[in-house]
Short mmCIF file of C-alpha atoms in Angstrom, two decimals:
data_model
loop_
_atom_site.label_atom_id
_atom_site.label_comp_id
_atom_site.label_asym_id
_atom_site.label_seq_id
_atom_site.Cartn_x
_atom_site.Cartn_y
_atom_site.Cartn_z
CA MET A 1 189.70 231.34 42.46
CA THR A 2 190.10 230.13 38.90
CA HIS A 3 193.59 228.73 38.32
CA PRO A 4 195.57 230.72 35.72
CA LEU A 5 195.94 227.62 33.53
CA VAL A 6 192.21 226.91 33.63
CA LEU A 7 191.61 230.56 32.76
CA SER A 8 194.08 230.37 29.86
CA PHE A 9 192.47 227.25 28.42
CA SER A 10 188.95 228.70 28.79
CA VAL A 11 189.98 231.91 27.03
CA ALA A 12 191.76 229.99 24.28
CA ALA A 13 188.83 227.61 23.72
CA LEU A 14 186.26 230.42 23.49
CA ALA A 15 188.49 232.61 21.35
CA THR A 16 189.28 229.74 18.99
CA PHE A 17 185.59 228.96 18.59
CA LEU A 18 184.81 232.60 17.75
CA ALA A 19 187.85 233.04 15.50
CA THR A 20 187.03 229.83 13.63
CA THR A 21 183.44 230.91 13.05
CA LEU A 22 184.63 234.25 11.73
CA ALA A 23 187.38 232.64 9.65
CA LEU A 24 184.96 230.16 8.03
CA ALA A 25 182.56 232.95 7.11
CA LEU A 26 185.35 235.17 5.78
CA GLY A 27 187.12 232.27 4.11
CA LEU A 28 184.04 231.11 2.22
CA LEU A 29 183.13 234.67 1.21
CA THR A 30 186.58 235.72 0.06
CA ALA A 31 188.01 232.45 -1.33
CA HIS A 32 189.57 232.88 -4.78
CA ARG A 33 189.40 236.66 -4.60
CA ARG A 34 191.72 239.05 -2.89
CA VAL A 35 190.37 242.00 -0.98
CA VAL A 36 193.83 243.37 -0.31
CA TRP A 37 193.11 245.94 2.37
CA LEU A 38 190.72 243.73 4.32
CA ASP A 39 193.34 240.97 4.17
CA ALA A 40 196.06 243.34 5.30
CA ILE A 41 194.03 244.55 8.27
CA LEU A 42 193.02 241.06 9.37
CA THR A 43 196.55 239.70 9.01
CA ALA A 44 198.30 242.68 10.62
CA PRO A 45 197.91 241.37 14.21
CA LEU A 46 200.55 238.76 13.30
CA VAL A 47 203.18 241.42 12.77
CA LEU A 48 202.10 244.41 14.88
CA PRO A 49 203.59 244.94 18.35
CA PRO A 50 201.17 243.75 21.07
CA THR A 51 201.28 247.27 22.52
CA VAL A 52 199.77 248.65 19.31
CA LEU A 53 196.97 246.08 19.44
CA GLY A 54 196.36 246.65 23.14
CA TYR A 55 196.24 250.37 22.62
CA ALA A 56 193.94 249.97 19.62
CA LEU A 57 191.57 247.83 21.69
CA LEU A 58 191.55 250.38 24.52
CA VAL A 59 190.82 253.18 22.06
CA THR A 60 188.10 251.35 20.10
CA LEU A 61 186.51 249.22 22.85
CA GLY A 62 187.61 250.96 26.08
CA ARG A 63 185.36 253.03 28.33
CA GLY A 64 185.91 256.21 26.35
CA SER A 65 184.75 254.69 23.06
CA ALA A 66 181.21 254.48 21.70
CA LEU A 67 181.44 250.69 21.30
CA GLY A 68 182.85 250.30 24.80
CA GLN A 69 180.06 252.40 26.28
CA ALA A 70 177.45 250.43 24.35
CA PHE A 71 178.90 247.20 25.74
CA GLU A 72 178.89 248.67 29.26
CA ARG A 73 175.24 249.74 28.99
CA PHE A 74 174.31 246.32 27.68
CA SER A 75 176.28 244.15 30.11
CA GLY A 76 176.60 246.46 33.11
CA ARG A 77 180.40 246.45 33.17
CA PRO A 78 183.24 247.60 30.93
CA LEU A 79 184.71 245.20 28.37
CA ALA A 80 188.25 246.28 29.22
CA PHE A 81 189.70 244.42 32.23
CA SER A 82 187.11 241.65 32.02
CA PHE A 83 187.09 238.00 30.94
CA ALA A 84 185.11 238.94 27.82
CA GLY A 85 187.77 241.57 27.10
CA ILE A 86 190.67 239.13 27.09
CA VAL A 87 188.66 236.71 24.93
CA THR A 88 188.25 239.60 22.47
CA ALA A 89 192.01 240.19 22.58
CA ALA A 90 192.68 236.51 21.93
CA VAL A 91 190.25 236.45 18.97
CA LEU A 92 192.11 239.40 17.47
CA THR A 93 195.50 237.68 17.73
CA SER A 94 194.44 234.19 16.66
CA LEU A 95 192.11 235.14 13.79
CA PRO A 96 194.92 235.75 11.24
CA LEU A 97 196.37 232.27 11.79
CA VAL A 98 193.00 230.53 11.58
CA LEU A 99 191.93 232.59 8.57
CA GLN A 100 195.11 231.88 6.58
CA SER A 101 194.79 228.11 7.10
CA VAL A 102 191.05 228.01 6.52
CA ARG A 103 191.18 230.00 3.32
CA ALA A 104 194.13 228.06 1.92
CA ALA A 105 192.24 224.84 2.65
CA ILE A 106 189.04 226.10 1.01
CA GLU A 107 190.93 227.31 -2.04
CA GLY A 108 192.74 223.97 -2.22
CA VAL A 109 189.52 222.08 -2.93
CA ASP A 110 189.36 220.93 -6.56
CA VAL A 111 187.06 223.33 -8.43
CA THR A 112 185.94 220.67 -10.92
CA LEU A 113 184.34 218.73 -8.06
CA LEU A 114 182.34 221.81 -7.04
CA GLN A 115 181.29 222.43 -10.65
CA ALA A 116 180.27 218.78 -11.06
CA ALA A 117 178.09 219.03 -7.96
CA LYS A 118 176.45 222.19 -9.27
CA THR A 119 175.74 220.54 -12.62
CA LEU A 120 174.06 217.71 -10.74
CA GLY A 121 171.76 220.29 -9.15
CA ALA A 122 173.32 220.86 -5.72
CA SER A 123 172.52 224.20 -4.11
CA PRO A 124 175.45 226.48 -3.03
CA TRP A 125 174.74 225.52 0.58
CA GLN A 126 174.85 221.80 -0.27
CA VAL A 127 178.11 222.29 -2.14
CA THR A 128 179.65 224.12 0.83
CA VAL A 129 178.51 221.74 3.53
CA GLY A 130 178.71 218.53 1.50
CA ILE A 131 181.90 219.04 -0.48
CA THR A 132 183.98 222.13 0.32
CA LEU A 133 184.07 221.86 4.11
CA PRO A 134 184.68 218.07 4.31
CA LEU A 135 187.50 218.28 1.77
CA ALA A 136 189.00 221.32 3.52
CA SER A 137 188.57 219.79 6.96
CA ARG A 138 192.23 218.98 7.53
CA GLY A 139 193.39 222.51 6.76
CA ILE A 140 190.61 223.92 8.88
CA ALA A 141 191.64 221.65 11.75
CA ALA A 142 195.24 222.81 11.41
CA GLY A 143 194.05 226.42 11.59
CA VAL A 144 191.98 225.67 14.67
CA VAL A 145 194.93 224.08 16.46
CA LEU A 146 197.30 226.92 15.54
CA GLY A 147 194.73 229.52 16.54
CA PHE A 148 194.22 227.79 19.87
CA ALA A 149 197.97 227.72 20.50
CA ARG A 150 198.24 231.42 19.68
CA ALA A 151 195.30 232.36 21.89
CA LEU A 152 196.75 230.30 24.73
CA GLY A 153 200.05 232.15 24.51
CA ASP A 154 198.90 235.74 24.23
CA PHE A 155 200.63 238.08 26.65
CA GLY A 156 200.95 241.69 25.58
CA VAL A 157 197.46 242.41 24.31
CA THR A 158 195.93 240.59 27.28
CA LEU A 159 198.06 242.59 29.71
CA MET A 160 197.17 245.94 28.16
CA PHE A 161 193.48 245.32 27.58
CA GLY A 162 192.85 242.95 30.48
CA GLY A 163 195.06 244.23 33.28
CA SER A 164 196.05 241.37 35.56
CA LEU A 165 193.07 240.63 37.77
CA PRO A 166 193.63 237.36 39.65
CA GLY A 167 191.06 234.74 38.64
CA GLU A 168 189.57 236.91 35.93
CA THR A 169 192.17 238.21 33.50
CA ARG A 170 195.46 236.92 34.91
CA THR A 171 196.08 234.06 32.50
CA ALA A 172 199.00 231.66 32.83
CA ALA A 173 201.13 233.83 30.54
CA LEU A 174 200.53 236.84 32.82
CA GLU A 175 201.01 234.79 35.98
CA ILE A 176 204.47 233.80 34.72
CA TYR A 177 205.36 237.49 34.28
CA ASP A 178 204.00 238.36 37.70
CA ALA A 179 205.71 235.43 39.41
CA PHE A 180 209.00 236.25 37.70
CA LEU A 181 208.81 239.93 38.61
CA SER A 182 208.18 239.14 42.25
CA GLY A 183 210.91 236.51 42.43
CA ASP A 184 208.63 233.44 42.57
CA GLU A 185 210.73 231.37 40.20
CA ALA A 186 209.11 228.05 41.09
CA THR A 187 205.73 229.21 39.78
CA ALA A 188 207.25 230.89 36.74
CA GLN A 189 209.15 227.71 35.90
CA ARG A 190 206.21 225.34 36.41
CA LEU A 191 203.83 227.39 34.27
CA SER A 192 206.46 228.05 31.61
CA PHE A 193 207.16 224.33 31.22
CA THR A 194 203.46 223.57 31.02
CA LEU A 195 202.76 226.20 28.36
CA ALA A 196 205.88 225.23 26.41
CA ALA A 197 204.90 221.55 26.42
CA VAL A 198 201.34 222.30 25.32
CA GLY A 199 202.54 224.72 22.64
CA ILE A 200 205.06 222.26 21.18
CA ALA A 201 202.47 219.47 21.20
CA LEU A 202 199.93 221.69 19.42
CA VAL A 203 202.37 222.75 16.73
CA ALA A 204 203.44 219.11 16.27
CA GLY A 205 199.76 218.24 15.85
CA THR A 206 199.42 220.91 13.16
CA LEU A 207 202.46 219.57 11.32
CA MET A 208 201.08 216.03 11.40
CA LEU A 209 197.74 217.27 10.07
CA ALA A 210 199.52 219.03 7.25
CA ARG A 211 201.76 216.08 6.36
CA ARG A 212 199.35 213.15 6.36
CA PRO A 213 197.94 212.50 2.86
CA HIS A 214 194.23 212.88 2.31
CA ARG A 215 192.15 209.75 2.79
CA ASP A 216 190.22 210.26 -0.43
CA MET B 1 186.18 216.30 44.24
CA ARG B 2 185.86 214.74 47.68
CA ARG B 3 187.05 217.95 49.29
CA GLY B 4 184.48 219.89 47.24
CA LEU B 5 181.78 217.59 48.56
CA TYR B 6 183.06 218.01 52.10
CA LEU B 7 183.00 221.80 51.73
CA ALA B 8 179.49 221.63 50.33
CA VAL B 9 178.35 219.58 53.33
CA VAL B 10 180.06 221.95 55.75
CA SER B 11 178.53 225.01 54.13
CA LEU B 12 175.13 223.34 54.26
CA GLY B 13 175.67 222.84 57.98
CA VAL B 14 176.62 226.50 58.38
CA GLY B 15 173.64 227.44 56.26
CA CYS B 16 171.31 225.89 58.83
CA THR B 17 172.37 228.25 61.58
CA LYS B 18 173.11 231.38 59.56
CA PRO B 19 171.47 231.75 56.18
CA SER B 20 173.99 232.88 53.58
CA PRO B 21 172.67 232.46 50.03
CA SER B 22 175.96 232.73 48.15
CA PRO B 23 179.58 233.36 49.13
CA PRO B 24 180.50 237.06 48.91
CA SER B 25 182.30 238.05 45.74
CA PRO B 26 185.99 238.79 46.25
CA LEU B 27 187.09 242.34 46.91
CA ARG B 28 189.65 243.26 44.27
CA VAL B 29 192.44 245.38 45.70
CA ALA B 30 194.87 247.16 43.40
CA ALA B 31 197.95 247.78 45.51
CA ALA B 32 201.33 249.38 44.98
CA ALA B 33 204.09 246.78 44.80
CA ASP B 34 205.70 247.98 48.07
CA LEU B 35 202.58 246.78 49.91
CA THR B 36 203.05 243.17 48.75
CA ARG B 37 204.33 241.79 52.03
CA VAL B 38 202.20 243.72 54.48
CA PHE B 39 198.95 243.29 52.54
CA SER B 40 199.61 239.60 51.97
CA ALA B 41 200.03 239.26 55.75
CA LEU B 42 196.93 241.32 56.60
CA GLY B 43 194.67 239.83 53.90
CA PRO B 44 193.73 236.54 55.61
CA ARG B 45 192.99 238.40 58.86
CA PHE B 46 190.63 240.77 57.05
CA THR B 47 188.84 237.88 55.37
CA ALA B 48 188.53 236.05 58.69
CA GLU B 49 187.05 239.13 60.39
CA HIS B 50 184.82 240.45 57.64
CA GLY B 51 184.12 237.44 55.44
CA TYR B 52 185.13 239.03 52.15
CA PRO B 53 187.76 237.12 50.18
CA LEU B 54 190.46 239.38 48.74
CA THR B 55 192.34 239.30 45.47
CA PHE B 56 195.39 241.53 45.27
CA THR B 57 196.90 242.92 42.10
CA PHE B 58 200.32 244.26 43.00
CA ALA B 59 201.90 246.52 40.39
CA ALA B 60 203.44 249.94 39.93
CA THR B 61 201.14 252.70 41.21
CA GLY B 62 201.07 254.47 37.84
CA VAL B 63 200.10 251.28 36.01
CA LEU B 64 197.20 250.62 38.39
CA ALA B 65 196.01 254.25 38.17
CA LYS B 66 195.94 253.95 34.39
CA GLN B 67 193.94 250.72 34.58
CA LEU B 68 191.42 252.33 36.95
CA GLU B 69 191.02 255.28 34.62
CA GLN B 70 190.22 252.76 31.84
CA GLY B 71 187.54 251.08 33.95
CA ALA B 72 189.34 248.26 35.76
CA PRO B 73 186.92 246.99 38.45
CA TYR B 74 189.10 247.36 41.56
CA GLY B 75 187.16 247.89 44.78
CA VAL B 76 190.09 249.53 46.55
CA PHE B 77 193.16 251.33 45.21
CA ALA B 78 196.15 251.51 47.56
CA ALA B 79 198.86 253.65 46.01
CA ALA B 80 202.43 254.56 46.88
CA ASP B 81 201.73 258.21 46.17
CA THR B 82 198.85 260.57 46.75
CA ALA B 83 198.92 262.07 43.26
CA ALA B 84 197.84 258.75 41.69
CA VAL B 85 194.92 258.50 44.12
CA ASP B 86 193.91 262.08 43.39
CA ALA B 87 194.08 261.38 39.65
CA ALA B 88 191.90 258.28 40.08
CA ILE B 89 189.38 260.40 41.98
CA ALA B 90 189.51 263.14 39.36
CA SER B 91 188.82 260.62 36.58
CA GLY B 92 185.68 259.51 38.42
CA ALA B 93 186.97 256.00 39.08
CA CYS B 94 187.31 256.40 42.86
CA ARG B 95 185.38 258.18 45.63
CA ALA B 96 186.99 261.22 47.26
CA PRO B 97 185.38 260.92 50.74
CA THR B 98 187.00 257.50 51.21
CA ARG B 99 190.54 258.73 50.53
CA HIS B 100 192.97 258.27 53.42
CA LEU B 101 196.69 258.39 54.00
CA PHE B 102 197.83 255.33 55.90
CA ALA B 103 201.62 255.05 55.84
CA ARG B 104 204.83 256.55 54.55
CA GLY B 105 207.30 254.39 52.67
CA ARG B 106 211.07 254.37 53.15
CA LEU B 107 213.59 254.02 50.38
CA ALA B 108 216.45 251.60 51.11
CA VAL B 109 219.64 250.49 49.39
CA VAL B 110 219.98 246.73 49.00
CA THR B 111 222.90 244.80 47.60
CA ALA B 112 223.21 241.34 46.09
CA ALA B 113 224.31 238.49 48.36
CA ASN B 114 228.04 238.66 47.59
CA VAL B 115 228.29 242.46 47.36
CA GLU B 116 229.58 244.67 50.17
CA PRO B 117 226.92 247.35 50.87
CA PRO B 118 227.95 250.93 50.03
CA ARG B 119 228.80 253.10 53.05
CA SER B 120 226.93 256.02 51.52
CA LEU B 121 224.55 256.62 48.64
CA ALA B 122 227.33 258.44 46.78
CA GLU B 123 229.42 255.27 46.81
CA LEU B 124 227.00 253.77 44.26
CA SER B 125 229.00 255.67 41.63
CA ASN B 126 231.93 253.37 42.49
CA ALA B 127 232.99 251.09 39.62
CA ARG B 128 232.21 247.95 41.64
CA PHE B 129 228.53 248.68 41.07
CA THR B 130 227.94 248.01 37.37
CA ARG B 131 224.13 247.67 37.52
CA ILE B 132 221.78 249.49 39.88
CA ALA B 133 218.11 248.51 39.85
CA ILE B 134 215.38 251.06 40.48
CA ALA B 135 211.68 251.04 39.73
CA ASN B 136 210.74 252.81 36.50
CA PRO B 137 210.39 256.52 37.45
CA ALA B 138 207.86 256.97 34.64
CA HIS B 139 205.15 255.16 36.58
CA ALA B 140 206.56 254.02 39.93
CA PRO B 141 206.78 256.36 42.96
CA TYR B 142 209.87 254.57 44.38
CA GLY B 143 211.59 255.07 41.05
CA ARG B 144 210.91 258.80 41.24
CA ALA B 145 212.12 258.89 44.85
CA ALA B 146 215.25 256.96 43.85
CA MET B 147 216.03 259.41 41.04
CA ALA B 148 215.46 262.34 43.40
CA ALA B 149 217.78 260.81 46.00
CA LEU B 150 220.51 260.09 43.44
CA THR B 151 220.19 263.65 42.15
CA ALA B 152 220.33 265.10 45.67
CA ALA B 153 223.41 262.99 46.39
CA GLY B 154 224.98 264.51 43.29
CA ILE B 155 225.57 261.22 41.47
CA ALA B 156 222.56 261.01 39.12
CA ASP B 157 224.62 261.75 36.02
CA GLY B 158 227.42 259.45 37.15
CA VAL B 159 225.18 256.41 37.65
CA ARG B 160 222.64 256.98 34.86
CA ALA B 161 224.33 254.49 32.52
CA LYS B 162 224.23 251.81 35.24
CA LEU B 163 220.54 252.14 36.03
CA VAL B 164 218.23 249.26 35.21
CA TYR B 165 214.57 250.21 35.19
CA ALA B 166 212.35 247.54 36.70
CA ASP B 167 208.62 247.33 36.11
CA ASN B 168 207.89 248.08 39.75
CA VAL B 169 209.77 248.20 43.04
CA ALA B 170 209.25 244.48 43.79
CA HIS B 171 210.77 243.66 40.42
CA ALA B 172 213.73 245.92 41.27
CA LEU B 173 214.29 243.82 44.40
CA THR B 174 214.11 240.61 42.33
CA LEU B 175 216.82 241.93 40.04
CA VAL B 176 219.11 242.43 43.04
CA ALA B 177 218.10 239.21 44.81
CA THR B 178 218.94 237.18 41.69
CA GLY B 179 222.32 238.92 41.38
CA ASN B 180 221.46 240.57 38.06
CA ALA B 181 222.11 243.97 39.64
CA GLU B 182 224.72 244.53 42.37
CA ALA B 183 222.58 247.10 44.12
CA GLY B 184 219.09 248.52 44.07
CA LEU B 185 217.07 251.37 45.53
CA ILE B 186 213.87 249.76 46.72
CA SER B 187 211.20 249.87 49.41
CA ARG B 188 212.23 248.84 52.92
CA ALA B 189 208.79 247.25 53.26
CA LEU B 190 209.79 244.48 50.85
CA LEU B 191 212.72 243.30 52.97
CA THR B 192 212.31 240.44 55.40
CA THR B 193 214.81 241.48 58.03
CA ASP B 194 216.96 244.48 58.74
CA ALA B 195 218.70 243.93 55.41
CA GLY B 196 219.28 247.08 53.42
CA THR B 197 220.30 250.57 54.43
CA PRO B 198 217.56 253.22 54.66
CA VAL B 199 218.15 256.26 52.47
CA ASP B 200 217.96 259.65 54.19
CA SER B 201 214.33 260.67 53.60
CA ALA B 202 215.37 264.32 53.31
CA LEU B 203 216.78 263.45 49.88
CA HIS B 204 213.38 262.91 48.25
CA THR B 205 209.76 263.95 48.65
CA PRO B 206 207.84 261.71 51.08
CA ILE B 207 206.53 258.42 49.66
CA ASP B 208 203.10 258.73 51.23
CA GLN B 209 200.75 255.78 50.82
CA ALA B 210 197.09 256.55 50.29
CA LEU B 211 194.08 254.38 49.62
CA VAL B 212 190.60 254.99 48.31
CA ALA B 213 187.40 253.05 47.51
CA CYS B 214 186.66 252.71 43.79
CA ALA B 215 184.33 250.16 42.15
CA ALA B 216 181.29 249.45 44.33
CA HIS B 217 181.87 246.56 46.73
CA PRO B 218 180.32 246.13 50.19
CA GLY B 219 183.71 245.30 51.71
CA ALA B 220 185.66 248.21 50.25
CA GLU B 221 185.23 250.66 53.12
CA ALA B 222 185.62 247.91 55.71
CA PHE B 223 189.00 247.11 54.14
CA ILE B 224 190.03 250.77 54.31
CA ASP B 225 189.04 250.93 57.98
CA PHE B 226 190.90 247.68 58.58
CA VAL B 227 194.08 249.09 57.04
CA LEU B 228 193.78 252.34 59.03
CA GLY B 229 193.29 250.28 62.21
CA HIS B 230 196.48 248.26 61.74
CA ALA B 231 199.19 250.93 61.85
CA ASP B 232 201.24 248.47 63.92
CA ALA B 233 201.50 246.04 60.98
CA PHE B 234 202.78 248.82 58.73
CA ALA B 235 205.32 249.91 61.35
CA ALA B 236 206.48 246.28 61.65
CA HIS B 237 207.06 246.21 57.90
CA GLY B 238 209.25 249.30 57.89
CA PHE B 239 206.66 251.97 57.11
CA GLU B 240 206.39 255.23 59.01
CA GLN B 241 203.39 257.32 59.94
CA PRO B 242 202.28 259.80 57.29
CA ALA B 243 202.65 263.40 58.38
CA GLU B 244 199.36 264.73 57.07
CA PRO B 245 196.65 264.19 59.71
CA GLN B 246 194.37 261.27 58.86
CA ARG B 247 190.81 262.14 58.10
#
């Protein structure tokens, strides 16, 4: 059976990849302009109670919903209480953090450089890939690390939308809860220390990325 | 790595005599928290006899019923009350013909290590008990039974402010075992020895345990038969026979 820590890291890695892809697309499309309500909705998972998010996922992607039924027809099993389901939950909770960092980094790139490139005949795609993304890379990396840390630590949304199926949706965060509830303090302690150490290291990494001056 | 290789070699050797293309997928069993000890003891024996690995999710009956209703892929649902099983059947998650009663749970009073046990249930209203742990009556059958017993003993109002609601009955025991509550009303099946004082079962409706097959799995009905065939294990863990005749 998959170890809870392995499960946690797999979920976090996949969720971070998906959240980063989404954040890059959204960041590039909405840089320098504010779509207030879209922003509010995408940032809300940072401040909403996990129970609200878990309930929202069950209502919009659970068995009773049109999307949930479409997923079930397509994949043969419900999204709720599955590995794919908890990855979805982790994307939802880590996207705001990745998006904030990514967009700030993209907006921080000197506009005169982009205009100079355009004057020299670079296509929008060349400007994005050749100038914007490389110059924003440190901020993007910070967002990726923060998003990963957030996805790794999710508890409430995962519990509500994923249940606690051993080896499938019982991540390390849930295993700690389960071990604690049933009096297995040794396991709770071991996993708590591991997640705390990883979390602190990841945040330290983000801070170092933010502090170091740009090479250019 | 070396052990993985060794296992691979061994399974190849087994494969020569008895072709088995892939190991059977685990049977997921959603079980009420009071079944933690007895199911954990029976699990390896079932796997040895039938070949299906088991994964148990122990939680409050109401929580598991809700998950099943939302499509959680449990092959078997073993609940601490029959209403939850009937609701799971009604929602279409589980299959009525496979529903069976298999045991009846007993409520017991436990006290923390340094606390003198109460001589009667009514003594829980004594000031020396400042915190009493019970499972959350909103979704845990033992919590409902505990509230019923406290009400029948005439002390529900007196102790209400002392009650600590645990997530499930195993959590209630943890709260007492760690000394965070002086006493608790929990399942006798979670206790290792004769610790704890059984509560008069006339004070609450019976805590009948029922199980049912849900998500399709070839081992689901074998597991149900296995449970029904091991009444001795349930008796050894402090369960009683259910009154309703088994089907």
